[in-house]
PDB file of C-alpha atoms in Angstrom:
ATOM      1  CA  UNK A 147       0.000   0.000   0.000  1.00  0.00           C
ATOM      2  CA  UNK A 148       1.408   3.396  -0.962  1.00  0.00           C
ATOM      3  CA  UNK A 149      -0.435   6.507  -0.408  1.00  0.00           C
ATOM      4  CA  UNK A 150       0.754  10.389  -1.864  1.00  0.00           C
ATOM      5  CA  UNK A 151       0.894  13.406   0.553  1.00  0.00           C
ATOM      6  CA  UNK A 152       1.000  16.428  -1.292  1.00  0.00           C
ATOM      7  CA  UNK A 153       3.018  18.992   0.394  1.00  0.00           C
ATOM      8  CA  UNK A 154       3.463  22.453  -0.462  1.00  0.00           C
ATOM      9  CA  UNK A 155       5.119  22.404  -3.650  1.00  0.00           C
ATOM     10  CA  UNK A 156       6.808  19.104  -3.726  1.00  0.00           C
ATOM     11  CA  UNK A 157       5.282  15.487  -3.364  1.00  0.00           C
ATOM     12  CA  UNK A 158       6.318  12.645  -0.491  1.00  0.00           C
ATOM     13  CA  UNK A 159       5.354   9.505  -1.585  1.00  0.00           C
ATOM     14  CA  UNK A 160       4.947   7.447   1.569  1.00  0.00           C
ATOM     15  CA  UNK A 161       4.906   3.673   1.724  1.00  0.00           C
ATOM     16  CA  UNK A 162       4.239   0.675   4.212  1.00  0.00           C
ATOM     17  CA  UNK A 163       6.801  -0.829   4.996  1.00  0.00           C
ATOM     18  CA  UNK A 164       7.395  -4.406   7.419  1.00  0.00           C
ATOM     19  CA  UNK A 165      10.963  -3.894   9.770  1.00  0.00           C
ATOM     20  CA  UNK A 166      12.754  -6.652  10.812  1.00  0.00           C
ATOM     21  CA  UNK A 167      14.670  -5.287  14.131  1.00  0.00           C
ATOM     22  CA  UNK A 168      17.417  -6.460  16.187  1.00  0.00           C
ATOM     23  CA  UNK A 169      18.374  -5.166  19.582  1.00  0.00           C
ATOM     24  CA  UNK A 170      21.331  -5.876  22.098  1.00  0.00           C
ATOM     25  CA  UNK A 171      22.095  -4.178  24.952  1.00  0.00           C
ATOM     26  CA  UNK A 172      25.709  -5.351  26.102  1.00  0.00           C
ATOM     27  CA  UNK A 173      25.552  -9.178  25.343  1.00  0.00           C
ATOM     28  CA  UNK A 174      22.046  -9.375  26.121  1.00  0.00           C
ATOM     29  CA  UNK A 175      19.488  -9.816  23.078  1.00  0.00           C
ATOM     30  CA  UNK A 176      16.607  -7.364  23.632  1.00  0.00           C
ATOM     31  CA  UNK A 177      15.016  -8.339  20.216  1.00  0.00           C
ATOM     32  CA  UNK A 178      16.268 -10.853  17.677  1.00  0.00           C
ATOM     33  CA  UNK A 179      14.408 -10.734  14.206  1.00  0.00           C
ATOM     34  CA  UNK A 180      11.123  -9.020  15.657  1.00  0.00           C
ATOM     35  CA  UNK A 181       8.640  -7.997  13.140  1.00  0.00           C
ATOM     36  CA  UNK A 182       7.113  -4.353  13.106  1.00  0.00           C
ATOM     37  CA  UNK A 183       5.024  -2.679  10.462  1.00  0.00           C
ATOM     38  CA  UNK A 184       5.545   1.043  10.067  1.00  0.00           C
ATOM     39  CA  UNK A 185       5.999   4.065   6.906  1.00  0.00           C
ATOM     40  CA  UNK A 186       8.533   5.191   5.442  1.00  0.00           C
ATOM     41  CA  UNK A 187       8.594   8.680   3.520  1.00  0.00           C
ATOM     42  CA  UNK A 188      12.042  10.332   2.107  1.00  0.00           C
ATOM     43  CA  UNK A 189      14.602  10.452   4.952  1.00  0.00           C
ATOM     44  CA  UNK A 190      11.901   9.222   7.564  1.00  0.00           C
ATOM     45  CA  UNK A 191      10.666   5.496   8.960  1.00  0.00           C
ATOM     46  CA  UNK A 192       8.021   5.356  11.757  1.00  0.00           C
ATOM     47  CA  UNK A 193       7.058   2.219  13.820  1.00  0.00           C
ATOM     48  CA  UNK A 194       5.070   0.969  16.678  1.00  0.00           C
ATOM     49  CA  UNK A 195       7.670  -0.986  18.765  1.00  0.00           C
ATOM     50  CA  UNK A 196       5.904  -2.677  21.220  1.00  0.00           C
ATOM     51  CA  UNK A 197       3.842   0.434  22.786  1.00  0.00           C
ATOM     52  CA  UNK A 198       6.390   2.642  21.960  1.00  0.00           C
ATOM     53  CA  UNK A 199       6.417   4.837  18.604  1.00  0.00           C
ATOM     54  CA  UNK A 200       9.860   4.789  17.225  1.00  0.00           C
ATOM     55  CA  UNK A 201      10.633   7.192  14.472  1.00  0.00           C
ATOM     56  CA  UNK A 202      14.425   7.165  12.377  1.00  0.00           C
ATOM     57  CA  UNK A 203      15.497   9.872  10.527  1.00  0.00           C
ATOM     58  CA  UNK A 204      18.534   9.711   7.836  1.00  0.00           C
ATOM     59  CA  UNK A 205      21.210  12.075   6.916  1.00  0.00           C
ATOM     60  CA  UNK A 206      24.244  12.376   5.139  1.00  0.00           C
ATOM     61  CA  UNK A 207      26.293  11.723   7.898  1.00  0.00           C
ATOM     62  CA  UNK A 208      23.966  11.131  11.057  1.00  0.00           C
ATOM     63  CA  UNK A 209      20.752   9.543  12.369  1.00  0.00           C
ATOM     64  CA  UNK A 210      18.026  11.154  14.693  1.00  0.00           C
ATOM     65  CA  UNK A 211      15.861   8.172  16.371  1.00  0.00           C
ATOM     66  CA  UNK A 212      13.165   9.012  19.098  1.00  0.00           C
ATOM     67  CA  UNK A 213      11.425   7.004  20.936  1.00  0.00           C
ATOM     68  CA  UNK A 214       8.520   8.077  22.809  1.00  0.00           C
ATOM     69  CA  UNK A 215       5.511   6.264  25.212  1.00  0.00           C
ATOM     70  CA  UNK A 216       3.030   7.709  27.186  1.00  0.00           C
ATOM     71  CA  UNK A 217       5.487   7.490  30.187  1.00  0.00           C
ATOM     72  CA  UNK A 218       8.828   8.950  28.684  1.00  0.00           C
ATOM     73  CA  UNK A 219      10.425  10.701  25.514  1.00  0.00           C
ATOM     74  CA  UNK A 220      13.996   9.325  24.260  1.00  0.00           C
ATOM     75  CA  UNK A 221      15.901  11.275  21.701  1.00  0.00           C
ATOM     76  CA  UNK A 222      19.559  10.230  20.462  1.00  0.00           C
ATOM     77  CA  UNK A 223      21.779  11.894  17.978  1.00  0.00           C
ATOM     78  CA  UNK A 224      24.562   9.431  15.812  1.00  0.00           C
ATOM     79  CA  UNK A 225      26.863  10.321  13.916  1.00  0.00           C
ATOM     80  CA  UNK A 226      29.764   7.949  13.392  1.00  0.00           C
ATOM     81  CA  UNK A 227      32.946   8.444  15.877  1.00  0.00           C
ATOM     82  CA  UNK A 228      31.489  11.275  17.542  1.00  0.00           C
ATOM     83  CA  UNK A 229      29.988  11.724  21.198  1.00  0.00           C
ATOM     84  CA  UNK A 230      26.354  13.481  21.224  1.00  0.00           C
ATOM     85  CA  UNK A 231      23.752  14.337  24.043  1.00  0.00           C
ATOM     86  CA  UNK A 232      20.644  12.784  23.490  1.00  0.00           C
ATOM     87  CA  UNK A 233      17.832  13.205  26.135  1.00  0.00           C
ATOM     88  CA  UNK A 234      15.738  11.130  28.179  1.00  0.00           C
ATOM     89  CA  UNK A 235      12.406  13.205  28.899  1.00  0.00           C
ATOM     90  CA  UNK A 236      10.190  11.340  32.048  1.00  0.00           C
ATOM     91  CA  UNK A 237       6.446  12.539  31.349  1.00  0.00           C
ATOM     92  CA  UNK A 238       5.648  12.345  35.062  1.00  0.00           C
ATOM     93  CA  UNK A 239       8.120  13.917  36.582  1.00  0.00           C
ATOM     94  CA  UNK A 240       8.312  16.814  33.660  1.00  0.00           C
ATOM     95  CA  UNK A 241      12.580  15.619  34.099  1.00  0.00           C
ATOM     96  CA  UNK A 242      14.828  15.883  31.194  1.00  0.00           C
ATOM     97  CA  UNK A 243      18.204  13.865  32.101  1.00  0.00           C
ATOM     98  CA  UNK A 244      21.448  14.204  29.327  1.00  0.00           C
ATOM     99  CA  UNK A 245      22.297  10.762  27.785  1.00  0.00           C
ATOM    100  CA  UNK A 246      25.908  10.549  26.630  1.00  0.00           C
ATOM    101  CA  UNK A 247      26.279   8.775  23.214  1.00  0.00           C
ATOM    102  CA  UNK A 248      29.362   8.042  21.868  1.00  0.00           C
ATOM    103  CA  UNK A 249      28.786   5.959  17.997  1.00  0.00           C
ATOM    104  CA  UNK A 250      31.333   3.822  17.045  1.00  0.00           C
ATOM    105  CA  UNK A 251      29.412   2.674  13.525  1.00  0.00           C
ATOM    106  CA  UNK A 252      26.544   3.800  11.168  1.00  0.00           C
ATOM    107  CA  UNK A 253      25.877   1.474   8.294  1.00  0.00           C
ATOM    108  CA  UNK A 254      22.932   2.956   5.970  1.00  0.00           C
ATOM    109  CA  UNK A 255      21.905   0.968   2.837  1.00  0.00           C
ATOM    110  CA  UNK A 256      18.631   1.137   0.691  1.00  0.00           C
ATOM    111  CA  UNK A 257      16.683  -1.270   3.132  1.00  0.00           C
ATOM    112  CA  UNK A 258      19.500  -1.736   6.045  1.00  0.00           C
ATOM    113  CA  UNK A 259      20.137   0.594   9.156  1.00  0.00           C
ATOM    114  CA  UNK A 260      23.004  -0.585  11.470  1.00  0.00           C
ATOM    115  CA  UNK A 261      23.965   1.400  14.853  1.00  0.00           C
ATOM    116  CA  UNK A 262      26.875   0.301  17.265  1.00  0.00           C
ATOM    117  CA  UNK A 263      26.931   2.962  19.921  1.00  0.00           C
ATOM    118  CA  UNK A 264      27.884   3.303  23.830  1.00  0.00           C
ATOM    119  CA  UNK A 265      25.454   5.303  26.033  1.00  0.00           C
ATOM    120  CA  UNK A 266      25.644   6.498  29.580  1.00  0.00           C
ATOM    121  CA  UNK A 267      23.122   7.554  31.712  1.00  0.00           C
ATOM    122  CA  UNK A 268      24.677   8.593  35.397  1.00  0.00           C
ATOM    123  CA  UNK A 269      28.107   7.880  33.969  1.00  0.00           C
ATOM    124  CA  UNK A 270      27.270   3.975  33.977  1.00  0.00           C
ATOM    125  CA  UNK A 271      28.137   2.976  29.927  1.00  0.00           C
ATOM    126  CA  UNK A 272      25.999   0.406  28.211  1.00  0.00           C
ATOM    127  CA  UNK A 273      26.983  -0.828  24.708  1.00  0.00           C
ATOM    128  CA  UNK A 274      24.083  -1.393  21.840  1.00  0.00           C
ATOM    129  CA  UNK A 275      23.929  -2.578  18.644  1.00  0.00           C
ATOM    130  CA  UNK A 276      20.584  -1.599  17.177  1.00  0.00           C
ATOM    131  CA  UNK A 277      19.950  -3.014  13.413  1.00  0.00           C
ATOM    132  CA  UNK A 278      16.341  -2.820  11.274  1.00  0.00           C
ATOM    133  CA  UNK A 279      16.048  -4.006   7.803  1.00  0.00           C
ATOM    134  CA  UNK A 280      13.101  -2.623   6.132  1.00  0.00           C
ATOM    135  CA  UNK A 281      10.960  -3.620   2.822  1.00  0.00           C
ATOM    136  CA  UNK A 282       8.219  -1.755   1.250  1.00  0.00           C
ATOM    137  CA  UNK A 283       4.702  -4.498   1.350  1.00  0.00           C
ATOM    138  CA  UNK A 284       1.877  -3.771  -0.984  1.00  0.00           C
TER     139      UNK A 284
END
């Protein structure tokens, strides 16, 4: 299924798409393989993970992903061999806290997103490796 937005001037051609994601936290596989269905439009792709809505967007040299529930807001910044500060944003408490990112690889293809970064959150370092492989269904 494909549907047309019309915006201003120029068109964005948005399609379904199914994601295939991976997720490890240290050694410890958070998802292996999992199946999501989500869009994709130009340099954006938007899921439901699981409750939360996950939302990836691509440029030249760096990726953008949020995550947000009805709980909390998560926003990280990659960009390969480079520290950024993402934040973590906790709904009830209106709290923003800084989450240290440091990437160590970005791999972007057509239909392939691969992330290998180290974040810290109170100066305690966890390692993730973060993959989704996307294809457009009809």
């Amino acid at each position: 299924m494909c549907a047309i937005i019309t915006i201003k001037k120029g068109v964005i051609s948005v399609s379904k798409i199914k994601c295939i994601v991976n997720l490890k936290e240290n050694n410890d596989v958070v998802f292996s393989n999992e199946v999501f269905y989500g869009v994709k439009g130009g340099n954006k792709i938007s899921y439901q993970e699981n409750g939360i809505m996950v939302t990836i967007l691509i440029y030249d040299n760096k990726i953008i992903m949020k995550r947000i529930q009805e709980n909390f807001e998560i926003l990280l910044d990659f960009e390969k061999g480079k520290s950024s500060v993402g934040k973590y944003f906790i709904n009830n408490d209106n709290l923003w806290l800084p989450l240290h990112t440091f990437t160590d690889t970005i791999l972007v293809d057509d239909s392939y997103i691969r992330i290998d970064y180290q974040l810290s959150l109170d100066n305690e370092p966890t390692k993730f490796l973060f993959e989704i492989q996307y294809e457009v269904i009809e």
